[in-house]
Structure formats: C-alpha cells, structure tokens
XYZ file of C-alpha atoms in Angstrom:
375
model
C -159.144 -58.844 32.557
C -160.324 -56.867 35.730
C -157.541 -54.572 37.084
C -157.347 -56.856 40.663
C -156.478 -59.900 38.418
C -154.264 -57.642 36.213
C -152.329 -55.923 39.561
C -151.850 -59.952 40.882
C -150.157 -61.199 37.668
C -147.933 -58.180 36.894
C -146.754 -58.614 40.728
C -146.209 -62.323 40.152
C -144.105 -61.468 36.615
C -141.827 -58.224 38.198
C -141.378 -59.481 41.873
C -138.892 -62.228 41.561
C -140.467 -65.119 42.933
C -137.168 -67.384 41.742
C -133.986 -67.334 43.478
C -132.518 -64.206 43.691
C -129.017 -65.099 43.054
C -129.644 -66.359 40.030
C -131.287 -63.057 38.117
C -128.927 -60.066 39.447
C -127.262 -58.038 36.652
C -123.491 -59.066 36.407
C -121.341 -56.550 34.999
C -118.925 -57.220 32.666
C -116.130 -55.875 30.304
C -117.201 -55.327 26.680
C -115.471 -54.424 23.402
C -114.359 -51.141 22.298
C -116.212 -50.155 19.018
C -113.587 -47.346 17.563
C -114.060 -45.003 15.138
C -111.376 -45.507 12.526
C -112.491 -42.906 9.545
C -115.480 -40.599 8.354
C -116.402 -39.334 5.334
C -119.095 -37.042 4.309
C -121.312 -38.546 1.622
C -124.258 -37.133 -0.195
C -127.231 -36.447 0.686
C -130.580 -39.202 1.020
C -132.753 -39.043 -1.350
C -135.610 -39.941 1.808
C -137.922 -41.844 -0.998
C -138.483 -44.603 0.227
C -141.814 -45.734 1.467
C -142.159 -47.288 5.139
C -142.856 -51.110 5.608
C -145.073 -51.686 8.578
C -144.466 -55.544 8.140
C -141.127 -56.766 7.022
C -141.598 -60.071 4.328
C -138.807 -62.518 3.249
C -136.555 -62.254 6.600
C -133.482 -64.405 7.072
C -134.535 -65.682 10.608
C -132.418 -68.029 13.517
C -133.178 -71.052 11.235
C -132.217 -69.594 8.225
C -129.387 -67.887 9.578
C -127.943 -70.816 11.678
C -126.445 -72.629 7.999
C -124.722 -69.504 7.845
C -120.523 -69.501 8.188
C -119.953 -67.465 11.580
C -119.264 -63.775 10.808
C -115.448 -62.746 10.701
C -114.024 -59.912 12.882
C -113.575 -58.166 9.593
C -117.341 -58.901 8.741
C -118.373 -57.606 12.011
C -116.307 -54.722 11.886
C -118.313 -53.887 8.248
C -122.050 -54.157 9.605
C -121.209 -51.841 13.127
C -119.828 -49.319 10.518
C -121.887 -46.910 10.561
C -124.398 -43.913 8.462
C -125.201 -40.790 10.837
C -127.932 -38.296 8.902
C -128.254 -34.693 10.486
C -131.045 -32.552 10.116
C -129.726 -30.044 7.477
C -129.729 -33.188 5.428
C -126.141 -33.815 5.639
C -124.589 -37.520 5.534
C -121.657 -39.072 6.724
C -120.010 -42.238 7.106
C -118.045 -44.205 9.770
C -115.722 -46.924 9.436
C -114.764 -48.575 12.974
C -112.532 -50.813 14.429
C -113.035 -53.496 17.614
C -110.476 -53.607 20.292
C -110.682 -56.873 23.562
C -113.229 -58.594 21.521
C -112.962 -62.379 21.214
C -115.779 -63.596 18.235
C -115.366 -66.962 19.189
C -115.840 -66.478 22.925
C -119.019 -64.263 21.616
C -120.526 -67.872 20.328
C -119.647 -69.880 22.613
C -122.186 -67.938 25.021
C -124.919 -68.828 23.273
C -123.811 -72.100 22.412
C -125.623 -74.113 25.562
C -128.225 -71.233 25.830
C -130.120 -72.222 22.659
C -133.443 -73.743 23.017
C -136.359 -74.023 20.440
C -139.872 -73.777 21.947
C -143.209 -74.969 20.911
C -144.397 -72.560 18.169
C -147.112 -69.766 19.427
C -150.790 -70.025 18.463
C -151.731 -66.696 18.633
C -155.149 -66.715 20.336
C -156.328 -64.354 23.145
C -155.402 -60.540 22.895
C -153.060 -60.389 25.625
C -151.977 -56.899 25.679
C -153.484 -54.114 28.304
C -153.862 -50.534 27.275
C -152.254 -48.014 30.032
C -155.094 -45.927 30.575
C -154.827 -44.498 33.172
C -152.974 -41.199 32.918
C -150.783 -41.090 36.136
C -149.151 -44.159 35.167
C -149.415 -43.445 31.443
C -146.596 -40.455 32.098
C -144.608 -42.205 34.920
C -141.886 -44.175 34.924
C -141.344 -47.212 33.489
C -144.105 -46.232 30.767
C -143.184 -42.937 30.538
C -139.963 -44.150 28.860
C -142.108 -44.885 25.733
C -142.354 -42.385 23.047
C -143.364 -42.177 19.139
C -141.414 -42.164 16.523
C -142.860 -39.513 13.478
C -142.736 -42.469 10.783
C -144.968 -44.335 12.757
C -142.831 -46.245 15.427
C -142.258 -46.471 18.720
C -139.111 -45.925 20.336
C -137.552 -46.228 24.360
C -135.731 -42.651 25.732
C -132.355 -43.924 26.273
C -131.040 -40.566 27.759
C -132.129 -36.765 28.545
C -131.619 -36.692 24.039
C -131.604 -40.030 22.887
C -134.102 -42.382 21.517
C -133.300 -46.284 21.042
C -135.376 -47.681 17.877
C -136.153 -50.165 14.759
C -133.593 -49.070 11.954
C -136.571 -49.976 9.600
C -138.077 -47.243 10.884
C -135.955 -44.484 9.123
C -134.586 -46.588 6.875
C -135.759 -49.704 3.920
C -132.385 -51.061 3.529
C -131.941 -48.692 0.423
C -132.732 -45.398 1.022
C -134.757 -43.362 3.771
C -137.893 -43.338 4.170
C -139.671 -40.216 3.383
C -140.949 -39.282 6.597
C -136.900 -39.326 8.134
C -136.510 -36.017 6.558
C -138.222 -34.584 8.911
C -137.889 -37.122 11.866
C -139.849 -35.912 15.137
C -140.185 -38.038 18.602
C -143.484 -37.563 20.564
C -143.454 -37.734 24.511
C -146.492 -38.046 26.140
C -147.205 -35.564 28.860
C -150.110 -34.185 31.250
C -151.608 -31.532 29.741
C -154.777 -29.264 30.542
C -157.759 -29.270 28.244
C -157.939 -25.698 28.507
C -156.362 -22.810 29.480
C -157.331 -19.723 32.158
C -156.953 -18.922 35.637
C -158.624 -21.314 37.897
C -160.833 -19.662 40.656
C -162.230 -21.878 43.706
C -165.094 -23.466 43.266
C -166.029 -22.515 39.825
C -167.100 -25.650 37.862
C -165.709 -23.590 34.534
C -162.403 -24.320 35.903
C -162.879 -27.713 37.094
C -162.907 -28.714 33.984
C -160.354 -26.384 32.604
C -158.202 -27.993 34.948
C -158.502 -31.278 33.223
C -155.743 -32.889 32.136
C -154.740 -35.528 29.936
C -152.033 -37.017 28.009
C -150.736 -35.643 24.701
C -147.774 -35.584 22.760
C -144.615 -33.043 22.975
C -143.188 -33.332 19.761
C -139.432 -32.606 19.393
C -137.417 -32.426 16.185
C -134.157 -35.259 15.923
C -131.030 -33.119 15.151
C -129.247 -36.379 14.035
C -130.169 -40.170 13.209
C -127.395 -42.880 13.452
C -127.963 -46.527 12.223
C -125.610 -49.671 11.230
C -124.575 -50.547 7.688
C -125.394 -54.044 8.723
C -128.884 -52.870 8.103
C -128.488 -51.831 4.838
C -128.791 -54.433 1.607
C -125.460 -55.815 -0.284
C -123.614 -55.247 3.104
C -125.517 -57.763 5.052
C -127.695 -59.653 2.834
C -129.177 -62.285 5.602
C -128.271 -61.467 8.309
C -130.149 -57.410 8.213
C -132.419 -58.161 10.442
C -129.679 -58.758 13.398
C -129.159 -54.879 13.076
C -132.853 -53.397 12.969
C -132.038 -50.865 15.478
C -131.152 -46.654 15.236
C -130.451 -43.873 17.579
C -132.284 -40.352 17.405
C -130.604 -37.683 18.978
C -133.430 -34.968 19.730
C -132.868 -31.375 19.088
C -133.491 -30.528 22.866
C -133.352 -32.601 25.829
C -136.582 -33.896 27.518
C -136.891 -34.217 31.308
C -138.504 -37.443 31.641
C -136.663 -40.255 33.687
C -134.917 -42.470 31.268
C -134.198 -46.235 31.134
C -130.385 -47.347 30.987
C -129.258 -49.813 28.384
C -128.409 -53.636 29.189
C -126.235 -56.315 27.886
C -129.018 -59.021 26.930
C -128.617 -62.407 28.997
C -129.288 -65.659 27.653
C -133.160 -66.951 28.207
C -132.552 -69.109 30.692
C -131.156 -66.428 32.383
C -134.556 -64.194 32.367
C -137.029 -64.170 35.166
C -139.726 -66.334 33.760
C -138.038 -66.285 30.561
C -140.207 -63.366 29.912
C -139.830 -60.100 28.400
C -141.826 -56.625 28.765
C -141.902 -53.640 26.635
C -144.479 -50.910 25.816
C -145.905 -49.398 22.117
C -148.035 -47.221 19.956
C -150.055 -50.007 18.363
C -151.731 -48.749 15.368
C -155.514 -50.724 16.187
C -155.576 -48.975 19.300
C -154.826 -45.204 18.471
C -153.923 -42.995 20.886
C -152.929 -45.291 23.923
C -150.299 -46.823 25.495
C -150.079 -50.464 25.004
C -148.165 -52.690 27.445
C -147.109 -56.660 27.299
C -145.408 -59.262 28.767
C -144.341 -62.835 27.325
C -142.123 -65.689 27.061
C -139.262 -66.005 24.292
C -139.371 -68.707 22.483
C -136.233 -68.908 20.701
C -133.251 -66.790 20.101
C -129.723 -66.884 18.493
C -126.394 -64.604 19.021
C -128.729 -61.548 17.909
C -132.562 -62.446 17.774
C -135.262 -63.269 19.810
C -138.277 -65.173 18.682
C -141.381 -64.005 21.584
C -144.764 -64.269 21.979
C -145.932 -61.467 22.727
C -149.837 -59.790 20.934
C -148.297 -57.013 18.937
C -149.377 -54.752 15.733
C -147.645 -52.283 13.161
C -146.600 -49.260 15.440
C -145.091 -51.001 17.819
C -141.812 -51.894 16.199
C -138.782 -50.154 17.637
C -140.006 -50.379 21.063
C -137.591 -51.005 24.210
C -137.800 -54.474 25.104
C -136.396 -54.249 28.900
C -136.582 -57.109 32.303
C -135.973 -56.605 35.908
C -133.085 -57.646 37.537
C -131.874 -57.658 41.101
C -128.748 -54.960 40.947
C -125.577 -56.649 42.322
C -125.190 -56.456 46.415
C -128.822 -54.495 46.714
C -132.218 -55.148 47.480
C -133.549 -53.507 44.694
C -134.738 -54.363 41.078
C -133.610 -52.359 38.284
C -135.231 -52.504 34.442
C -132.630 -52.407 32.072
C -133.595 -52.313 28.131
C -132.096 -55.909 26.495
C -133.204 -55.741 23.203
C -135.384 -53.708 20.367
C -138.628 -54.880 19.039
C -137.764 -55.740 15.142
C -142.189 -56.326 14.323
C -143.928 -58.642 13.123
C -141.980 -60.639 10.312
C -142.480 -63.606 7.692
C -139.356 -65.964 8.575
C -137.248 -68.274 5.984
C -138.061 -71.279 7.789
C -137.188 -74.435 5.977
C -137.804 -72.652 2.541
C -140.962 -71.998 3.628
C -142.471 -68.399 5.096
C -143.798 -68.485 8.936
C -144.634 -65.464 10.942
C -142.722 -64.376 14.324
C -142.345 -61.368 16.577
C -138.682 -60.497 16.054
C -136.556 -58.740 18.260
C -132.718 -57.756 18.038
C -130.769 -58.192 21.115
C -128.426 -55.965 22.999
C -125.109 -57.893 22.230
C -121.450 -56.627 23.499
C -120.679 -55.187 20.861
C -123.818 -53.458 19.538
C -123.858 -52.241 23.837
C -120.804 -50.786 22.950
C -121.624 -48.768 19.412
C -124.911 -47.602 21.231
C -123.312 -46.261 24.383
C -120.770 -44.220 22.285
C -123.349 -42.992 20.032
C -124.807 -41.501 22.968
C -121.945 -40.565 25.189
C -119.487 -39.500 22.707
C -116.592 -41.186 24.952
C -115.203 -45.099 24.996
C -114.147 -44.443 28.509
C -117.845 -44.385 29.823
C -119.059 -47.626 28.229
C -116.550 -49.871 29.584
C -118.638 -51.867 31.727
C -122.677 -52.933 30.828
C-alpha cells in the first residue's frame, strides 16, 4: 500500500467520523485493590523456557460454562508476586473495597456479540519506517521486552506487558533474571566533530534508530496467571509491570478503563510491536474485534511471535474538549489455540483493562490508592 492510500485510511480510522458524543472517555469510580499482607518467599528458580505461542487456552467460549468468579476468587487471582532484581521474591495478598461483581457482569451482559470468524488473508500490517515517526509519539511508546516481547511505557519507569512474557505459569522464564526494556532512540552512526561542508561528517551525522537498553529493578504480575490458582481462566491475567532501573524521558501513554465494542470507534483497535519476521522495525496495525467477554478480546489483527505484550490503545474524544486522546485498553495476550467446542481454533487474544485490574495497575505504578480513584 502506497503511503497516500496509507495517510487516507489511518485519517479515516483516528479522526472520528461517527458522532462525537458517543466515543468521549467517561470517567468513572473504580474499586480499591488493597494490599492486605506480604511475605517474602524464595527465590525463582528462572528455568523455564519462553512460549512464543500459547496452546490449549481456555478462551470466551470455553470460559462462558464457567460459574462467575466470587469476590473471594477475584480477590485470589489480583493477589499478587513482585520479583526484584537482586533476585528477591515476595508475595501480596489484597483485598477489594466499592466493588460490586455482579454490577461488573452486568456491563458486559448486552455488549456481547460474536462475529464472523477471520480468514486471515492479506498482510495487513505497515512497518514504521520512517525514523521521525519511528521515535515520536504515539509509536515511540513502544519498547522491547529482553525475553522477546513487546511492551507499552506506561510512565517515566514503567512498562505495561504479557505476563507470559516473564513468566510460564510455573516458574520464570530464564531470560527474567536479567529482564532489560529497549527504547528506541535517534542515534548517530558515528561519532566526531562535524565541520561544514565536509561530506565525512555528513554522514557521521547520520542517524538512526537503535535501542537504549535499561535494566527492570522490579517485575510485578497476578497470581491469576499462575497454574492451580486459575486453571481456565489464566489467560484473563496475561499481563505484568516492569519497573525500570532509571526513568526514560520519552512521552508516555496513560492507562484506560476498556469500553465495551460497541463503544469503540469503528470497533477497531490499534497497537504497535517487535514482530519477529520483520527484525528490527516497528510494526503498526489496526483492526476490528470480533468478540470479547468480561476480560478478553478476540481481534483481527496480522500479528507474529514478538508482538505479544504490546499496548493495545483507541482514541477517544476527552470529556468537554476538542481533542482526541489515546488511552491504552487492553494488552496483546498473542497468538493462541482456543478450547472451542472441544476442539482447538486459533485467535489473537488480548486481555482487557477491567476496573479492577485499572486499579492493581495504577497502584503498582503510583504506590498510592488515592491517585487511581477515577480511570
């Protein structure tokens, strides 16, 4: 696709050609996620090996002839492991406070609507190539994850990504021992003084984009993610927060209470990742969902291993303005084989931004209930 074509159809997706009162971002009230107890606990054994596709998943179909979680069950999978990076391990028991589980499903209740299964034809992704946008905003948000992944900057030290990206649902994977996030920034090819009009430094003053790599000081995931507590409903909390060693000074994107489909411009979706059949670039997309449940989204979006744990974000209009703000809405989960009827089907998965996962996520990264009130 030529980039006139290209420029036309991302303008018709972003601009909000629908009514504008009906996509604005309403704020509401969520839960309180509390912390209730901690305990250390030893250290991972970070053997496990990392799972690029994720087989045998308890999808929206499967999960829908499930009994609706409990309060108590709830309260169990937003517990919580944190993993610093002097290898210690603790972990948190929390409690919910103004949370109504049955209001929670009701929500979703007249949202839910199957569509026709994708036939995955035409490559529809674009690689960002060129390097001014490749390092601006919202693209610059994108960053990779050491163990393969991608993962959204969240704020000036925090990364939002796929839990199965640090962690099999056992153990840790090897490469989370030594977890490092890579932002992509302008660079020259070479160094030395530049003097006017030498074509020596022309081309030393070349730049392109490369990675800053930056240790993670401390990794935080749900036990819902982990085996024997969870069982089929894991998937629902594929998601982790990396706290980097040192701050970054990129221009981050805020999180974003996911709205129902029919509640999405176009009912589409956008996000950005390091796809692993197109190494070293930037890969953007944009698609329709499909299906989704309380926690999931099924979309159809052209997507390989190395893109899971990127920041799946929209465009709203922000409440009494003119403007359009991206907010990130969910996590990309990968490429999966889904329980469908006893029988195996593939999907792009992604986990959604509910209240209450909003909630642990903002805490995680603000250390303080009293600034996630509202999202």
């Amino acid at each position: 696709m030529g980039p006139i074509p290209l420029l036309l159809l991302l303008s018709f997706v972003v601009s909000g050609v629908e009514s504008e009162e009906d996509y604005t971002w309403h704020l509401r009230k969520v839960p309180q996620v509390l912390n209730k107890r901690t305990v250390t606990l030893s250290s991972p054994g970070f053997k496990a090996e990392a799972k690029p596709v994720l087989n045998g998943t308890c999808g929206i179909e499967c999960q829908s002839r499930l009994p609706l979680a409990s309060v108590a069950d709830l309260e169990n999978f937003l517990s919580y492991e944190t993993v610093y990076e002097n290898g210690t391990r603790t972990s948190t028991e929390v409690y919910f406070r103004d949370f109504d589980v049955q209001a929670e499903h009701e929500v979703m209740k007249d949202s839910h609507s199957r569509g026709k299964r994708q036939v995955y034809g035409m490559d529809s992704r674009f690689s960002i190539s060129d390097k001014q946008f490749v390092t601006n905003y919202p693209f610059s948000t994108t960053v990779k994850v050491s163990t393969g992944c991608t993962g959204i900057l969240i704020s000036p030290k925090h990364v939002l990504t796929a839990a199965h990206c640090v962690h099999d649902g056992t153990d840790y994977i090897k490469g989370a021992k030594k977890l490092r996030v890579g932002i992509l920034k302008l660079r020259s090819k070479r160094g030395g003084r530049k003097r006017k009009g030498s074509k020596r430094n022309k081309r030393a003053a070349e730049v392109k984009p490369s990675f800053q790599w930056t240790r993670v000081k401390r990794t935080q995931l749900p036990k819902g993610w982990f085996r024997g507590v969870t069982d089929d409903v894991a998937v629902d909390y594929d998601y982790a927060v990396l706290e980097l060693k040192r701050p970054h000074k990129k221009k981050f994107m805020e999180l974003g209470i996911s709205p129902t489909v029919k509640k999405l411009p176009g009912s589409r979706i956008h996000f950005s990742g390091f796809d692993d059949d197109r190494p070293g670039q930037l890969v953007y997309r944009f698609c329709s969902v499909s299906d989704e449940s309380n926690d999931l989204m099924y979309q159809y979006c052209d997507a390989q291993p190395g893109s899971s744990g990127s920041g799946i974000y929209i465009r709203l209009k922000e409440p009494e303005k003119k403007k359009w703000k991206r907010k990130i809405i969910g996590i990309f989960s990968g490429h999966q084989w889904v329980d469908v009827n006893g029988m195996q089907q593939d999907y792009n998965v992604a986990v959604r931004i509910t209240p209450l996962k909003y909630a642990q996520i903002c805490f995680w990264i603000r250390g303080n209930y009293a600034d996630c009130q509202y999202g």
